[in-house]
Coordinates of C-alpha atoms and ligand atoms in Angstrom, one line a residue:
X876 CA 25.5 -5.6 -27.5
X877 CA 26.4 -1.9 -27.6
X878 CA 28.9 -2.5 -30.3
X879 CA 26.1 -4.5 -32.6
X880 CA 23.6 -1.5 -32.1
X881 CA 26.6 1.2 -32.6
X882 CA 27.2 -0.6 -35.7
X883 CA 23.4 -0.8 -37.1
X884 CA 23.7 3.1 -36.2
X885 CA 26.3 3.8 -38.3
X886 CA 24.9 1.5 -41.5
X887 CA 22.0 3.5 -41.2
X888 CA 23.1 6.9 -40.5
X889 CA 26.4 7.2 -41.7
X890 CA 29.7 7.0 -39.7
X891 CA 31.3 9.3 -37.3
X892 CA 31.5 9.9 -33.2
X893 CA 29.4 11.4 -31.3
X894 CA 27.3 8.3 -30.9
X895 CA 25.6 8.1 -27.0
X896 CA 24.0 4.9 -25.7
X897 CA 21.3 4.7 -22.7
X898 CA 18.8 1.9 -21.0
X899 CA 15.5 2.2 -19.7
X900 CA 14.0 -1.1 -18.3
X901 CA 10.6 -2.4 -17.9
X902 CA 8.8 -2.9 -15.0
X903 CA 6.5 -5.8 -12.8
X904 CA 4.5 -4.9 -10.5
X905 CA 4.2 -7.6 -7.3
X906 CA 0.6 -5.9 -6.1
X907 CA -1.1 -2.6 -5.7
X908 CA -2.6 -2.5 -8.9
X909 CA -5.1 0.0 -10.8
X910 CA -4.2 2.0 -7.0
X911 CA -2.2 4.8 -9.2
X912 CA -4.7 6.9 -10.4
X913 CA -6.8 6.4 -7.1
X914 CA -3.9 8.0 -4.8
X915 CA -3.2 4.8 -3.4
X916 CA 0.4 2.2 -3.2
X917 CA 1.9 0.5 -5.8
X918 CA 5.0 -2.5 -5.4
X919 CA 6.6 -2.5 -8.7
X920 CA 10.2 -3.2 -9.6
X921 CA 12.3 -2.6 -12.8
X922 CA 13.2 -5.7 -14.4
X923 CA 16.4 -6.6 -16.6
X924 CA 14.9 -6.4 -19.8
X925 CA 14.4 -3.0 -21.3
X926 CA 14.7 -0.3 -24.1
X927 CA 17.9 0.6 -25.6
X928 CA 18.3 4.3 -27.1
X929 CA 21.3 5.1 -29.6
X930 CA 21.4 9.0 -30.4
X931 CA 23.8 11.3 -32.1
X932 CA 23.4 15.1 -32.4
X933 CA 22.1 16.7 -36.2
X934 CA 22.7 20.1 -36.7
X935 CA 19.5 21.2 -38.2
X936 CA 16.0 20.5 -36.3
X937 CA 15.4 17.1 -38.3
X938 CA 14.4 13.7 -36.0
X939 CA 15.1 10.5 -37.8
X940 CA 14.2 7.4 -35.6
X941 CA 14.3 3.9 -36.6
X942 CA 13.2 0.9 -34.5
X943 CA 15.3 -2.7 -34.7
X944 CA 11.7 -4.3 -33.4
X945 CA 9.5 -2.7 -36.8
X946 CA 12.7 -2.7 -39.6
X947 CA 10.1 -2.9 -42.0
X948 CA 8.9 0.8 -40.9
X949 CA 12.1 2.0 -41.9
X950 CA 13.8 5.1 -41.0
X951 CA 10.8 7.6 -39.8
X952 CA 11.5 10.9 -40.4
X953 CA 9.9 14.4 -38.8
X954 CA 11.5 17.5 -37.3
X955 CA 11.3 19.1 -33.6
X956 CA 8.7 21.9 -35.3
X957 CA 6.4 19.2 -36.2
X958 CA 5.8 17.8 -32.6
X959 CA 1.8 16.6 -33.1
X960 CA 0.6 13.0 -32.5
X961 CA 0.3 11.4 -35.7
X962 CA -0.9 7.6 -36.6
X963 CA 1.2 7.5 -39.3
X964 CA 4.1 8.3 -37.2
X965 CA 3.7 4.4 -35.3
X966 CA 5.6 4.0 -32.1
X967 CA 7.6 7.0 -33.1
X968 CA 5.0 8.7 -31.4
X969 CA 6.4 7.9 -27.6
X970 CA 9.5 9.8 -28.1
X971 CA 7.8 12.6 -29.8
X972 CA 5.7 13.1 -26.4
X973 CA 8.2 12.7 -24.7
X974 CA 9.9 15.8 -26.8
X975 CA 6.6 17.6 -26.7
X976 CA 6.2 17.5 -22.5
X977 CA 9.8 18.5 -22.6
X978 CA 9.6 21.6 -24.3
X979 CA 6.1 22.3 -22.9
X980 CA 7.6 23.0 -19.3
X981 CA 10.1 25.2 -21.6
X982 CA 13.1 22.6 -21.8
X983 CA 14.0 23.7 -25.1
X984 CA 15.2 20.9 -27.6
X985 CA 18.3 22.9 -29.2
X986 CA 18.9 20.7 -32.4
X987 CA 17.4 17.5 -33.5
X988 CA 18.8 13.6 -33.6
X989 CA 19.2 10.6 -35.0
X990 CA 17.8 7.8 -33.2
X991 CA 17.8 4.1 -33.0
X992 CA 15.9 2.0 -30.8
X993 CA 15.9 -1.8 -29.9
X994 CA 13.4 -3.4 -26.9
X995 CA 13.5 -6.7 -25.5
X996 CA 10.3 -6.6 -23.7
X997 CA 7.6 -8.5 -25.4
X998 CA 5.1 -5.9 -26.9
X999 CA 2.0 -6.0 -25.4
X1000 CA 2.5 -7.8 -22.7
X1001 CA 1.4 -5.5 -19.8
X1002 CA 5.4 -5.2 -18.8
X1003 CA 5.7 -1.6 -20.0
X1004 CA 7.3 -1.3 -23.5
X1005 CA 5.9 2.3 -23.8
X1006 CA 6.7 3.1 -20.3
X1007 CA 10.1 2.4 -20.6
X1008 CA 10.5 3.5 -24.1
X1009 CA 9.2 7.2 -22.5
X1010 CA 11.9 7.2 -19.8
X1011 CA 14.8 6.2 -22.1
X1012 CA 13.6 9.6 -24.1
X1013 CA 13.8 11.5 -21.5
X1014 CA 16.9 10.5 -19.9
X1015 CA 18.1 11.2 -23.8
X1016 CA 17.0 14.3 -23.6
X1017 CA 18.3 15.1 -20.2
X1018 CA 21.8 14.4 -21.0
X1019 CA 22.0 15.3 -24.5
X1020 CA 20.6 18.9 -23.7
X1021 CA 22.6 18.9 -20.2
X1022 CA 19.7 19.4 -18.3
X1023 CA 21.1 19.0 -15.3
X1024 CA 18.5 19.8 -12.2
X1025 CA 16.0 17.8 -14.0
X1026 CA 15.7 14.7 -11.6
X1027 CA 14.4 11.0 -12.4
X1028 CA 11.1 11.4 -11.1
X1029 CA 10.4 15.1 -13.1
X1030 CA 11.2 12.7 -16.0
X1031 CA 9.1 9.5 -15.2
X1032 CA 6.4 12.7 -14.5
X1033 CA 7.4 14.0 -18.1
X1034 CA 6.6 10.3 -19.4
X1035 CA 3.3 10.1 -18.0
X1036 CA 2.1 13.4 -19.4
X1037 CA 3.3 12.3 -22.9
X1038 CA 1.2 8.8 -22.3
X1039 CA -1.8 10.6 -21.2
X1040 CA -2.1 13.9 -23.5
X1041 CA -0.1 12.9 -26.2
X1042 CA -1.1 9.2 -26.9
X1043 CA -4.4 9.3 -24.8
X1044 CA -4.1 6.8 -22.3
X1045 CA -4.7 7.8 -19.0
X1046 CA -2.4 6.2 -17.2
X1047 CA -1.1 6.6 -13.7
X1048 CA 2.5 7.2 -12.5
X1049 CA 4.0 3.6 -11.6
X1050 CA 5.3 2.4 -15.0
X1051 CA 7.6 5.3 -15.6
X1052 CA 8.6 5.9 -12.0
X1053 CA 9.2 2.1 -11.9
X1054 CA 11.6 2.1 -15.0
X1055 CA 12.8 5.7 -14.2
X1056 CA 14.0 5.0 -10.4
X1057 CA 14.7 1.3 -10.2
X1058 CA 17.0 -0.5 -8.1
X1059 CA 18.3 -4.1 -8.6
X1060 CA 16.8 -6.5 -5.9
X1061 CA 14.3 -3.8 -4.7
X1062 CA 10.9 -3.0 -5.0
X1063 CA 9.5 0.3 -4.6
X1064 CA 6.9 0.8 -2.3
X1065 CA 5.3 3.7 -3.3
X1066 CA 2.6 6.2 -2.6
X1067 CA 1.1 7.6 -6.0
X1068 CA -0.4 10.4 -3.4
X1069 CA 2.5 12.0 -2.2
X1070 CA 5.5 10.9 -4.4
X1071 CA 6.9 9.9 -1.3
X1072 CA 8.8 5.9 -1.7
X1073 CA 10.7 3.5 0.0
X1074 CA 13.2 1.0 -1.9
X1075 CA 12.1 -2.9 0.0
X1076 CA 14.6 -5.3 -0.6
X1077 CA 13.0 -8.4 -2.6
X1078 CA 13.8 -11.0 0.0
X1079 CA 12.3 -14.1 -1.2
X1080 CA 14.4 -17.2 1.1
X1081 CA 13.9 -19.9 -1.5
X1082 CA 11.6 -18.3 -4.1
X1083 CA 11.9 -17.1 -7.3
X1084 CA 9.6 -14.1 -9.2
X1085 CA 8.2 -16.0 -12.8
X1086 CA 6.5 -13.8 -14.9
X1087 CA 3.9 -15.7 -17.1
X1088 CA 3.3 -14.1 -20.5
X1089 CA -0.3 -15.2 -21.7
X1090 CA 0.5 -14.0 -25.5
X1091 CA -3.1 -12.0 -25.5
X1092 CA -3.5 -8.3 -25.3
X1093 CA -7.6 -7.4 -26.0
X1094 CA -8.2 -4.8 -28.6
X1095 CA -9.7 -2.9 -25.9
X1096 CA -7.2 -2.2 -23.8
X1097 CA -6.8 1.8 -23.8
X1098 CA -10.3 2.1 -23.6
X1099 CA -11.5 0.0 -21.3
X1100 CA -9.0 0.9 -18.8
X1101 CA -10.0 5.1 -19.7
X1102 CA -13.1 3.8 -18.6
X1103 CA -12.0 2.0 -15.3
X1104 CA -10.5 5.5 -14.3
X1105 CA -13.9 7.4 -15.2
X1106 CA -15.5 5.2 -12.5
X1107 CA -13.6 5.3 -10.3
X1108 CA -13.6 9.0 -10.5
X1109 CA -17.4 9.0 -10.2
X1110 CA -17.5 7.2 -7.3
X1111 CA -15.0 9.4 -5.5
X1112 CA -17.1 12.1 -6.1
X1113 CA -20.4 10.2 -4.6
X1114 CA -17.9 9.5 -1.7
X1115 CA -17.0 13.5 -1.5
X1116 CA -21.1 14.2 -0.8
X1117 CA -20.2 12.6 2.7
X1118 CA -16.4 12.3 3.4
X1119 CA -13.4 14.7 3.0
X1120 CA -11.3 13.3 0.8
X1121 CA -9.6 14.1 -2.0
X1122 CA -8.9 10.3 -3.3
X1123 CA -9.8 6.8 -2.8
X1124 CA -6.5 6.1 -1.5
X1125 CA -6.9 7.6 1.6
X1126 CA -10.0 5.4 2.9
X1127 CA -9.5 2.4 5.2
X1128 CA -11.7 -0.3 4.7
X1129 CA -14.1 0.0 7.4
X1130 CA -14.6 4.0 6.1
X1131 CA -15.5 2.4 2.9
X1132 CA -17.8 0.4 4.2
X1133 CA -19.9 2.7 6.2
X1134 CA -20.1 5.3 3.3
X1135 CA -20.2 3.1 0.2
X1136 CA -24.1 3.4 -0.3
X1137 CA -23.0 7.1 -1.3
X1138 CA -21.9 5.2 -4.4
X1139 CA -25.1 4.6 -6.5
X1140 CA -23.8 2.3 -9.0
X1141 CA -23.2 -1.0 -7.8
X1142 CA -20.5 -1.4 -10.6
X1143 CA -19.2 1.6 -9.7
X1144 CA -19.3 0.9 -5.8
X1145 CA -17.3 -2.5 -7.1
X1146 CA -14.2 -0.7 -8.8
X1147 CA -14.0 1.6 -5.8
X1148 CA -13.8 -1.4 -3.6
X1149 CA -11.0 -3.0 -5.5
X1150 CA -9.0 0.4 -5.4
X1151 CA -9.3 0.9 -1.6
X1152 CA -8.9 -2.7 -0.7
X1153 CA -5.7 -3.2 -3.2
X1154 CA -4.5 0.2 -1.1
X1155 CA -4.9 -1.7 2.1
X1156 CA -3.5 -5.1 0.9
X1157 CA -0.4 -3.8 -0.7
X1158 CA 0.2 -2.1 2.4
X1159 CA -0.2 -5.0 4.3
X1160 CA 1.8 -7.1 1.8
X1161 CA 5.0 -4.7 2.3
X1162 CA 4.8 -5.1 5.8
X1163 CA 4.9 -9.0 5.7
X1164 CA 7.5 -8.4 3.3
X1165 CA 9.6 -6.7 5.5
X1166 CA 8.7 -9.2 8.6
X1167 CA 10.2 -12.1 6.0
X1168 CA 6.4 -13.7 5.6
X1169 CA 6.6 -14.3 2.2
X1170 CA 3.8 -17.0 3.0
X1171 CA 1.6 -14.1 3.6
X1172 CA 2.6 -12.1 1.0
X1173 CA 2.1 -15.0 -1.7
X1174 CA -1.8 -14.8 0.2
X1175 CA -2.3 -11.3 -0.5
X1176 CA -1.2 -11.2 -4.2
X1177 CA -3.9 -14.3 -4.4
X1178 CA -6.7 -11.9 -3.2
X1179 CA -5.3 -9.3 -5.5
X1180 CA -6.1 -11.3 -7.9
X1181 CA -9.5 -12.2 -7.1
X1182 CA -10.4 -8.6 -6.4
X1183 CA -8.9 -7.8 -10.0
X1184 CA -10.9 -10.1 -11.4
X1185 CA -14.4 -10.0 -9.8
X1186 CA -14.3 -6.5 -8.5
X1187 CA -12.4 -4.5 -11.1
X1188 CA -13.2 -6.7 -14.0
X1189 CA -9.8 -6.7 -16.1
X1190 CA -8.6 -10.2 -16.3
X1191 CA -9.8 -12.4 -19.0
X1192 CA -10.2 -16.4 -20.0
X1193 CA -6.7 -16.6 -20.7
X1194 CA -5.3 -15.1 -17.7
X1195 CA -7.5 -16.8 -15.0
X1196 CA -6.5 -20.5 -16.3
X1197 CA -3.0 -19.5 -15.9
X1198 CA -3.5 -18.1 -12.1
X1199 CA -5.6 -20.9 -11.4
X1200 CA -3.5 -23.4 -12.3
X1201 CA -0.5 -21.9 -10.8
X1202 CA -2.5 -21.0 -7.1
X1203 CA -3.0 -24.8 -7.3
X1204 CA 0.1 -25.6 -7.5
X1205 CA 2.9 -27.2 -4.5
X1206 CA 5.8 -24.7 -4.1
X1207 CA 3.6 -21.6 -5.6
X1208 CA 3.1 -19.0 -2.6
X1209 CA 1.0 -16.5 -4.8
X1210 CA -0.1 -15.6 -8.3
X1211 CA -2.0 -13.0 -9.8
X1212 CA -2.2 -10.8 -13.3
X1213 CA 0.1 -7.8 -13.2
X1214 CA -0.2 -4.4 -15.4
X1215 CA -3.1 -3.0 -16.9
X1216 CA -5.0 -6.2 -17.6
X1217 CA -7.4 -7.7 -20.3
X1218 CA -4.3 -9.9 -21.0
X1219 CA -1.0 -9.7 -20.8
X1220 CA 1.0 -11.4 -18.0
X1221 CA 0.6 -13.4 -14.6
X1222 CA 3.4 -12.9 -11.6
X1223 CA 3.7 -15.7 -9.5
X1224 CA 6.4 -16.5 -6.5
X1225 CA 7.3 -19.9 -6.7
X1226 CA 9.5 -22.2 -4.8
X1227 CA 13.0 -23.0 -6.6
X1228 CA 12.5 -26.5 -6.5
X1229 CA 9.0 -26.1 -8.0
X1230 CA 10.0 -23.6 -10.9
X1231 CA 10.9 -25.9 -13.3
X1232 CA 7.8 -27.8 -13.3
X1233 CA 5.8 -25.1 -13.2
X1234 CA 7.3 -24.2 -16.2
X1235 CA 6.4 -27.3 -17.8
X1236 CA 3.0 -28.5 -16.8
X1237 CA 1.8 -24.9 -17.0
X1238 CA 3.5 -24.2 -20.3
X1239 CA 1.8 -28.0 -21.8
X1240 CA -1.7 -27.4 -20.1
X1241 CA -2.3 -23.9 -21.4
X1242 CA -1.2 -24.5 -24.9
X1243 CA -3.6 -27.3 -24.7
X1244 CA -6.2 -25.5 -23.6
X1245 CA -5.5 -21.9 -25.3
X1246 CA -4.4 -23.1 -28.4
X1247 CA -1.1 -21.5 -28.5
X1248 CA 1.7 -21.4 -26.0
X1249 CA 2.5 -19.4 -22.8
X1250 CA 6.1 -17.6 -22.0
X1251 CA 7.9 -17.8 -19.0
X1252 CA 10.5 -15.4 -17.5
X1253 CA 12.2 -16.1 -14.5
X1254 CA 13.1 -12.1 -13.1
X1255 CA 16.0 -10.3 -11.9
X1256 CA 15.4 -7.2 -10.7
X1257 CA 17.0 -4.4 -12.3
X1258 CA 18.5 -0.9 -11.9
X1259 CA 16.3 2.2 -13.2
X1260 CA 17.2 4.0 -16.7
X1261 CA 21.1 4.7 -17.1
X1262 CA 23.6 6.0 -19.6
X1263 CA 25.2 3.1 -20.9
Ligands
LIG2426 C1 -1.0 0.3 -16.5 C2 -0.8 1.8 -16.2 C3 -0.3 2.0 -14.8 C4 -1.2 1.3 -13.8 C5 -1.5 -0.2 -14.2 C6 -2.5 -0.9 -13.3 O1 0.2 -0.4 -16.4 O2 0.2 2.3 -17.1 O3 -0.3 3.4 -14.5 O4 -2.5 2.0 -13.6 O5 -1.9 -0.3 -15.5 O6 -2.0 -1.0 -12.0

């Protein structure tokens, strides 16, 4: 694999050493989701599948990038002194964020690069192209520049403040702490609050993670989940009339239920409930984890589900016939929609004796009744970014 990309490199940018190669994966979350921004826990794990970054050093201040995913882009071509968001500038946009956030905290980018890129996550499919696409930047950056004391989680940090004020979407942390500080067969268990995480060995007896790729993404994506975050917001600060609190994350459920009349939308009062409940569950859920009830677990990522689709609102048509088919089915513990939402992907935990068919008679019903067909990833979970 290096060798092929190594090669492409050289075709494109001419021959010579000097030629680095680094890995940032994607990422799943198992539950706690849309908890990020609202203080609370996240479970996600870095899966196999990633980005790969090829860089070698240029003497002057010029960045050429070009992407094995969009060849027909070409070589795109701008220069450390011309570090704005720009439409025309496509995906190239990620890195340049990422170059941006660097030298705004005053890591200063001595020279400029040429880059090649290749991903093997599916675009749009909720599994954190961009995410990872931020962290392999950064960990670029890092070593080309030899920024030593920098640590994993300042750059997963660095790759969120490039996703939200450089490409305006205001995400929260979990993607790029997910794909920045991985660890094959682990989850991390999380608190978006603190910073503070635990690694939870993914312990499953006989059960396998599939990831369910519906093949949708809504054009509304970005937006819509902005405005998620706005009400959420809102309602934390109808909650802060009554309680000291500083997010939604720090409410049990019984709290939220005595104050939640504070809230005076009842939309509003529904997307705070899904964030303090999806605290509460994915707390829970780790705990059974740890105790070896996967049974349990399997329940909770059901009502996660449920909860993300009544309460918060982000699931869609295409999604919901995929989770229900797959709660229905013998040898599927739990199933729900992972990521952002409004498309995108289902993660279920499914017996090994019951994987294949699920494959099957969910892949033949959904085509049937979507019109088009439905991918399937069985997961290994992955190490965090590396040099490679
Ligand atoms: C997207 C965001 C994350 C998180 C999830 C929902 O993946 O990038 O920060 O909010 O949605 O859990």
């Amino acid at each position: 694999m290096k060798e092929r990309f190594i090669q492409k490199f050289q075709e494109l940018y001419g021959k010579g050493g000097g030629i680095r190669a680094y890995f940032a994966p994607g990422r799943v979350n198992l539950i706690g989701e849309h908890t990020d921004y609202n203080g609370g826990h996240v479970f996600p794990c870095a899966l196999t599948l990633g980005t790969y970054g090829i860089v070698r050093d240029r003497e002057d201040r010029k960045l050429r990038f070009y992407s094995m995913n969009f060849e027909s882009l070409g070589i795109i071509e701008t220069s450390l002194d011309d570090l704005v968001p720009d439409e025309a500038a496509n995906w190239t946009n990620y890195p340049k964020g990422v170059m941006w956030a660097f030298e705004k905290r005053g890591y200063k980018l001595a020279h400029g690069m040429d880059i090649l890129i290749y991903g093997n996550i599916p675009s749009g499919s909720g599994l954190s192209s961009s995410a990872s696409l931020e962290v392999l930047t950064g960990l670029m950056l890092k070593d080309t520049f030899g920024f030593e004391n920098l640590t994993m989680v300042e750059v997963a940090l660095i790759g969120q403040d490039a996703e939200n004020n450089f490409n305006g979407c205001n995400c929260g942390i979990m993607d790029q702490f997910a794909s920045a500080m991985g660890k094959k067969d682990h989850a991390i268990f999380l608190d978006t609050n603190t910073l503070n995480y635990e690694y939870a060995p993914v312990i499953l007896k006989d059960a396998k993670i599939v990831i369910t790729n519906s093949k949708v993404k809504h054009s509304l994506v970005d937006s819509a989940y902005n405005d998620r975050r706005n009400e959420c917001e809102t309602a934390l600060k109808e909650l802060q009339a009554e309680l000291p609190i500083h997010s939604l994350g720090e409410l049990t459920q019984e709290e939220f239920e005595l104050h939640k009349e504070a809230i005076k939308d009842p939309v509003r009062q529904r997307r705070a409930k899904h964030a303090v409940y999806e605290n509460q569950r994915t707390i829970r859920a780790v705990e059974a984890l740890r105790e070896n009830d996967v049974e349990l677990f399997g329940r909770l990522m059901n009502e996660s589900h449920q909860s993300l689709k009544e309460d918060y609102q982000v699931s869609c048509r295409e999604i919901d016939i995929l989770v229900d088919m797959a709660q229905a089915m013998p040898g599927v513990l739990g199933s729900r929609i992972t990521g952002g939402g409004f498309g995108g992907c289902t993660v279920s935990i499914v017996r090994n004796d019951a994987v294949d068919g699920f494959i099957s008679q969910i892949g033949k019903t959904y085509q049937e009744k979507v019109g088009h067909e439905a991918e399937f990833y069985v997961v290994d979970i992955g190490d965090g970014a590396k040099i490679i």
